[in-house]
Amino acid sequence: MATSCSSQLSKCVKQQYLDLPQGDKVQAMYFWIDGTGENVRCKTRTLDSEPKSIEDLPEWNFDGSSTYQSEGSNSDMYLIPAAMFRDPFRKDPNKLVLCEVIKYNRKPADTNLRHSCKRIMEMVANQHPWFGMEQEYTILGTDGHPFGWPSNGFPGPQGPYYCGVGADKAYGRDIVEAHYRACLYAGVEICGTNAEVMPAQWEFQVGPSEGINMGDHLWAARFILHRVCEDFGVIVSFDPKPIPGNWNGAGCHTNFSTKEMREDGGLTYIEASIEKLAKRHDYHIRAYDPKGGLDNARRLTGCHETSNIHKFSAGVANRGASIRIPRTVGQDKKGYFEDRRPSANCDPYSVTEALIRTCLLGEEGEEPVEYKN
Amino acid sequence: MSVSESSLLNKGVRDQYMKLPQGVRVQVTYVWIDGTGEGLRCKTRTLDSEPKCLEDIPEWNFDGSSTYQAEGSNSDMYLIPVCMFRDPFILDPNKLVLCEVLKYNRKPAETNLRMKCKQAMDLAADSHPWFGMEQEYTLLDINKHPYGWPQNGFPGPQGPYYCGVGADKVYGRDVVESHYKACMYAGVKIAGSNAEVMPSQWEFQVGPSEGMDMGDHLWMARFLLHRVCEDFGVVATLDPKPITGNWNGAGCHTNFSTEAMRNKGGLQHIEEAIKRLSKRHAFHIKAYDPKGGADNSRRLTGFHETSSIHDFSAGVANRGASIRIPRQVGQDGCGYFEDRRPSANCDPYAVTEAIIRTCVLNETGDQDAA
C-alpha cells in the first residue's frame, strides 16, 4: 500500500473533534527550518486570544538537539515569529507562524538564512524587487517510489505528462488541488499550478512577492504541502533529481525584476543584471542548493531543459540556458527575467539574497560583502 | 488491519442516535483511577438537570472487586466528585467528572493519591505553586505494535521525527489534533502539543496550573486521550520505555515555580529548591512512577535525553540532567525549573506533592511527613 496507515484513520471521527468549539482559545502552530536547511519542524501552543498581528505572538523555544541544531548539554534554541498565516487545517481563528531560529547566544542559527536576507532586502527596498518562484516537486509513496508509478517498473517515457489530464497522465491531482486551496485560505501568494514533465511531478508558483515575502511565502507553501501530503498519506520530495536517467529533475526557477526593469526601457537594466550574473556564476551555484552545488550537480546536466552547471548562459525563450528572457519581455523591452538554476530544495532566502547582492548591490567575486549597518 | 473493529462501526448510524434530543436530562460520566494507579475507569448516570457546579453532582459507588481495588465480599467503593468538565464526546449539557475513590470505611483507596496531595497543597497555598506537565505517550495499533511502524521491521533511526511533518515523519496526527480540540472543549488546560523524537510518540502539555488543578487536569487529559484513541481504533500507552534499544522513552517532565521564583530575583529561590531536591533524590524517584522507581529504571539510563536514575544533576539548558533550568530563566534571573525525572505513567498527584514537600514545605529525608 503506497499510502500511510495514518491517512486511513477515520476522517469522520476526526471531523467530529475538529468541529468542537474552542471558546476564546487559539492554537498557534509555530514552524521552522531545521538543521538540514531543507526540512521543516512544527509544534503548537495555545494562546488566550486571537493574535491580530505578528507582534501578538510571543517568542518561544525548542530542543535543538533533536533537530540537528545543537548539543544536548546546551540545547535550548529560540523561535522568533516572522510571518503569520491562517491555518487551513485547523481553520480560523487558529494560525500558522513561520519562525526564525536563534541560538542560545541570540545569534542566528546556521540554517537561519532569513536573518541576512532581510537585512539585504531592507537595503534595496526603494527598488521594489519582485520575485516569482516556480516550485517543482515529486510525489512519492511511503515506499519512496514515485506515486502512481508501477511498483516494479516505469511509466512510458516523458512526453504526454506536462500539463496533462487523465488517469494515465496525471498522478495525485487531489494533492495539488488541496494544496492550492489551502494556500489561498492561508494567505500564501500562490499564483498557479501545472503538472510537470515527469509523471508524479508537479509545480506551483508563488509570487509576485516583494523582498523578504518571497522566502516567507515559499517556505509557508512548502510546509503546507508537507502537511497536505501527510493528510493524504503520501510524501513530497524536493530532491532535484529524484530518479536518475531519462527523467526530468526538479528546480525552483526564480523570476526577478525591479521597478526600473518593469518600466519602459527596462530591458537595459535586465541586460545589465544578466551581465553581472555572468561574472558570478560559481557564487550563485553555491547559493542555489543547500549543499553548495552538490545537489544541483545531479540535475544541471545540460539535458532535460537545464543548463550545464559549469557554464553560464542566457537567451530569449531558451530553456537550456541559465537565464531565460521571456519572449514577451524581449518584445516589450521591459519586464523580468528567469534564473533557471536554483534547485527545488534551495533556500529561497539564499537565492533571493544572492540575486540582490549581485544585480542591485553590484557585488563581485566569490564572497558576499559584509555591510556595516 | 491495524485498528480496532469497533472503530470501523458506521459513524453515520451513531450520528443518527446522537442527534436525538435528550430533553432536560443530563448524562454525567464519572471517571476514576483504578487499582493499578495507571488505568482509568468510567461509568455514566442520568441526572434530572444540568449540574452547574461540583456540588450538584452526587456521590456514587462502584464494584471495586472488578477494578483491582477490593475483595468481592466487601466490594463497594465510593466515588467522590472532585472536578467537572464538559463532555467532548456526547457534548453539552453532558459532563465528565473526575472522582476520588474511597474505601468502604471512607478512607482513601490505595491508589487515591489525591487526598494526601491536597493536604500538602493546602499547607503550601500561600506560595502559589504553578505546575506544567509535559505528557509523552506512544500510539500503538491494536496488535500493540507502534502505530505506523512496518510490521516486520523498524523505521529509520531517530533524528527526523521530533516536531516533524510528513507521512514519513509522523504517525497518527489525527489523534493528536482531535485530542487537543477535545481538551479545549472540555475545559482542560492544554497548553500545546508536538511530535516526539521516536516515531509514533507524541507529547502534549497541560498548565500552567496551580495546586490541585495540575493533577486533576492531567488525569482528565489522559482520560480524553484514551477515549479519542478508542474512537480511532488505536491505543495510547504511557509506558516509559515502550521499545527497548536505541529508541527514546516517554517521560512527564514537570515544570514548577512558586510566586517567589517567578518574581524578580527568583533565581535564588530556584537554586535553593534544586539544592533541596539534590538531597532527596531517592524519595522523589520513588514518587515518580507507580512502581516506586522500577518503571523509570528502564527509561532513566543517562541516554536519550535522560539523566541516570542513580545520579542527581542539574544544569542550564541541559537535557541530560535531572533538573533543567531553561536558558531564558537563566537570563531573566527568575521563572521556573523543569524536573525531567517523572515517568510518563507517573501519578501527577504524587509528583506534585513530592515537589511541594521538598521545595516548599522543606521536608528532608527518605520518608515524608505524616
mmCIF file of N, CA and C in Angstrom, chain B residues 84-131:
data_model
loop_
_atom_site.group_PDB
_atom_site.id
_atom_site.type_symbol
_atom_site.label_atom_id
_atom_site.label_comp_id
_atom_site.label_asym_id
_atom_site.label_seq_id
_atom_site.Cartn_x
_atom_site.Cartn_y
_atom_site.Cartn_z
ATOM 1 N N MET B 84 -15.203 18.937 37.553
ATOM 2 C CA MET B 84 -16.198 18.741 36.485
ATOM 3 C C MET B 84 -15.708 19.348 35.179
ATOM 4 N N PHE B 85 -15.989 18.677 34.064
ATOM 5 C CA PHE B 85 -15.598 19.168 32.738
ATOM 6 C C PHE B 85 -16.766 18.986 31.769
ATOM 7 N N ARG B 86 -16.763 19.742 30.670
ATOM 8 C CA ARG B 86 -17.739 19.497 29.603
ATOM 9 C C ARG B 86 -17.377 18.194 28.891
ATOM 10 N N ASP B 87 -18.360 17.527 28.324
ATOM 11 C CA ASP B 87 -18.115 16.241 27.668
ATOM 12 C C ASP B 87 -17.938 16.437 26.159
ATOM 13 N N PRO B 88 -16.727 16.249 25.637
ATOM 14 C CA PRO B 88 -16.487 16.485 24.208
ATOM 15 C C PRO B 88 -16.955 15.334 23.317
ATOM 16 N N PHE B 89 -17.446 14.259 23.909
ATOM 17 C CA PHE B 89 -17.857 13.102 23.109
ATOM 18 C C PHE B 89 -19.359 13.121 22.877
ATOM 19 N N ILE B 90 -20.116 13.320 23.953
ATOM 20 C CA ILE B 90 -21.567 13.421 23.781
ATOM 21 C C ILE B 90 -22.065 14.846 23.968
ATOM 22 N N LEU B 91 -21.151 15.787 24.169
ATOM 23 C CA LEU B 91 -21.381 17.228 24.073
ATOM 24 C C LEU B 91 -22.304 17.807 25.153
ATOM 25 N N ASP B 92 -22.376 19.154 25.188
ATOM 26 C CA ASP B 92 -23.241 19.856 26.160
ATOM 27 C C ASP B 92 -24.686 19.346 26.050
ATOM 28 N N PRO B 93 -25.425 19.316 27.168
ATOM 29 C CA PRO B 93 -25.050 19.758 28.515
ATOM 30 C C PRO B 93 -24.390 18.664 29.354
ATOM 31 N N ASN B 94 -23.978 17.578 28.700
ATOM 32 C CA ASN B 94 -23.454 16.432 29.438
ATOM 33 C C ASN B 94 -22.068 16.711 30.005
ATOM 34 N N LYS B 95 -21.698 15.997 31.061
ATOM 35 C CA LYS B 95 -20.474 16.305 31.789
ATOM 36 C C LYS B 95 -19.592 15.080 31.971
ATOM 37 N N LEU B 96 -18.294 15.360 32.161
ATOM 38 C CA LEU B 96 -17.354 14.371 32.672
ATOM 39 C C LEU B 96 -16.980 14.836 34.072
ATOM 40 N N VAL B 97 -16.907 13.928 35.021
ATOM 41 C CA VAL B 97 -16.494 14.343 36.352
ATOM 42 C C VAL B 97 -15.408 13.408 36.877
ATOM 43 N N LEU B 98 -14.267 14.005 37.228
ATOM 44 C CA LEU B 98 -13.161 13.252 37.793
ATOM 45 C C LEU B 98 -13.488 12.991 39.265
ATOM 46 N N CYS B 99 -13.230 11.775 39.740
ATOM 47 C CA CYS B 99 -13.610 11.398 41.104
ATOM 48 C C CYS B 99 -12.445 10.857 41.904
ATOM 49 N N GLU B 100 -12.514 11.064 43.225
ATOM 50 C CA GLU B 100 -11.635 10.360 44.162
ATOM 51 C C GLU B 100 -12.331 9.074 44.577
ATOM 52 N N VAL B 101 -11.523 8.070 44.911
ATOM 53 C CA VAL B 101 -12.093 6.790 45.341
ATOM 54 C C VAL B 101 -11.872 6.610 46.839
ATOM 55 N N LEU B 102 -12.958 6.285 47.555
ATOM 56 C CA LEU B 102 -12.852 5.984 48.983
ATOM 57 C C LEU B 102 -13.237 4.535 49.227
ATOM 58 N N LYS B 103 -12.571 3.948 50.230
ATOM 59 C CA LYS B 103 -12.913 2.575 50.611
ATOM 60 C C LYS B 103 -14.222 2.565 51.405
ATOM 61 N N TYR B 104 -14.656 1.347 51.750
ATOM 62 C CA TYR B 104 -15.922 1.201 52.486
ATOM 63 C C TYR B 104 -15.895 1.985 53.794
ATOM 64 N N ASN B 105 -14.690 2.128 54.353
ATOM 65 C CA ASN B 105 -14.585 2.816 55.647
ATOM 66 C C ASN B 105 -14.316 4.314 55.469
ATOM 67 N N ARG B 106 -14.540 4.818 54.285
ATOM 68 C CA ARG B 106 -14.386 6.238 53.933
ATOM 69 C C ARG B 106 -12.932 6.718 53.943
ATOM 70 N N LYS B 107 -11.995 5.779 54.058
ATOM 71 C CA LYS B 107 -10.584 6.162 53.921
ATOM 72 C C LYS B 107 -10.208 6.102 52.443
ATOM 73 N N PRO B 108 -9.173 6.864 52.044
ATOM 74 C CA PRO B 108 -8.816 6.853 50.614
ATOM 75 C C PRO B 108 -8.366 5.473 50.154
ATOM 76 N N ALA B 109 -8.753 5.089 48.956
ATOM 77 C CA ALA B 109 -8.270 3.848 48.349
ATOM 78 C C ALA B 109 -6.753 3.928 48.176
ATOM 79 N N GLU B 110 -6.126 2.761 48.014
ATOM 80 C CA GLU B 110 -4.654 2.718 47.924
ATOM 81 C C GLU B 110 -4.101 3.616 46.821
ATOM 82 N N THR B 111 -4.774 3.634 45.684
ATOM 83 C CA THR B 111 -4.247 4.426 44.576
ATOM 84 C C THR B 111 -4.889 5.805 44.503
ATOM 85 N N ASN B 112 -5.598 6.208 45.578
ATOM 86 C CA ASN B 112 -6.115 7.570 45.655
ATOM 87 C C ASN B 112 -5.048 8.437 46.291
ATOM 88 N N LEU B 113 -4.161 8.959 45.460
ATOM 89 C CA LEU B 113 -3.062 9.777 45.976
ATOM 90 C C LEU B 113 -3.474 11.243 46.030
ATOM 91 N N ARG B 114 -4.685 11.536 45.640
ATOM 92 C CA ARG B 114 -5.135 12.930 45.594
ATOM 93 C C ARG B 114 -5.320 13.507 46.989
ATOM 94 N N MET B 115 -5.816 12.680 47.880
ATOM 95 C CA MET B 115 -6.142 13.194 49.205
ATOM 96 C C MET B 115 -4.906 13.744 49.912
ATOM 97 N N LYS B 116 -3.852 12.949 49.895
ATOM 98 C CA LYS B 116 -2.616 13.377 50.548
ATOM 99 C C LYS B 116 -1.996 14.564 49.821
ATOM 100 N N CYS B 117 -2.131 14.570 48.503
ATOM 101 C CA CYS B 117 -1.606 15.687 47.725
ATOM 102 C C CYS B 117 -2.297 16.966 48.160
ATOM 103 N N LYS B 118 -3.610 16.881 48.373
ATOM 104 C CA LYS B 118 -4.368 18.083 48.742
ATOM 105 C C LYS B 118 -3.913 18.610 50.097
ATOM 106 N N GLN B 119 -3.603 17.698 51.009
ATOM 107 C CA GLN B 119 -3.113 18.158 52.314
ATOM 108 C C GLN B 119 -1.852 19.006 52.145
ATOM 109 N N ALA B 120 -0.937 18.518 51.328
ATOM 110 C CA ALA B 120 0.312 19.252 51.117
ATOM 111 C C ALA B 120 0.055 20.566 50.400
ATOM 112 N N MET B 121 -0.806 20.538 49.382
ATOM 113 C CA MET B 121 -1.092 21.756 48.617
ATOM 114 C C MET B 121 -1.743 22.812 49.502
ATOM 115 N N ASP B 122 -2.607 22.376 50.407
ATOM 116 C CA ASP B 122 -3.264 23.345 51.295
ATOM 117 C C ASP B 122 -2.240 24.043 52.178
ATOM 118 N N LEU B 123 -1.268 23.260 52.667
ATOM 119 C CA LEU B 123 -0.222 23.854 53.511
ATOM 120 C C LEU B 123 0.630 24.843 52.728
ATOM 121 N N ALA B 124 0.767 24.604 51.421
ATOM 122 C CA ALA B 124 1.671 25.424 50.604
ATOM 123 C C ALA B 124 0.950 26.497 49.805
ATOM 124 N N ALA B 125 -0.335 26.679 50.069
ATOM 125 C CA ALA B 125 -1.161 27.534 49.206
ATOM 126 C C ALA B 125 -0.610 28.955 49.051
ATOM 127 N N ASP B 126 -0.047 29.494 50.125
ATOM 128 C CA ASP B 126 0.446 30.878 50.072
ATOM 129 C C ASP B 126 1.588 31.073 49.093
ATOM 130 N N SER B 127 2.267 29.984 48.748
ATOM 131 C CA SER B 127 3.399 30.124 47.826
ATOM 132 C C SER B 127 2.944 30.159 46.368
ATOM 133 N N HIS B 128 1.640 29.942 46.144
ATOM 134 C CA HIS B 128 1.080 29.931 44.782
ATOM 135 C C HIS B 128 1.927 29.070 43.843
ATOM 136 N N PRO B 129 1.945 27.761 44.105
ATOM 137 C CA PRO B 129 2.770 26.879 43.276
ATOM 138 C C PRO B 129 2.110 26.612 41.923
ATOM 139 N N TRP B 130 2.853 26.840 40.843
ATOM 140 C CA TRP B 130 2.364 26.562 39.492
ATOM 141 C C TRP B 130 3.115 25.371 38.928
ATOM 142 N N PHE B 131 2.386 24.543 38.170
ATOM 143 C CA PHE B 131 2.984 23.393 37.515
ATOM 144 C C PHE B 131 2.635 23.396 36.035
#
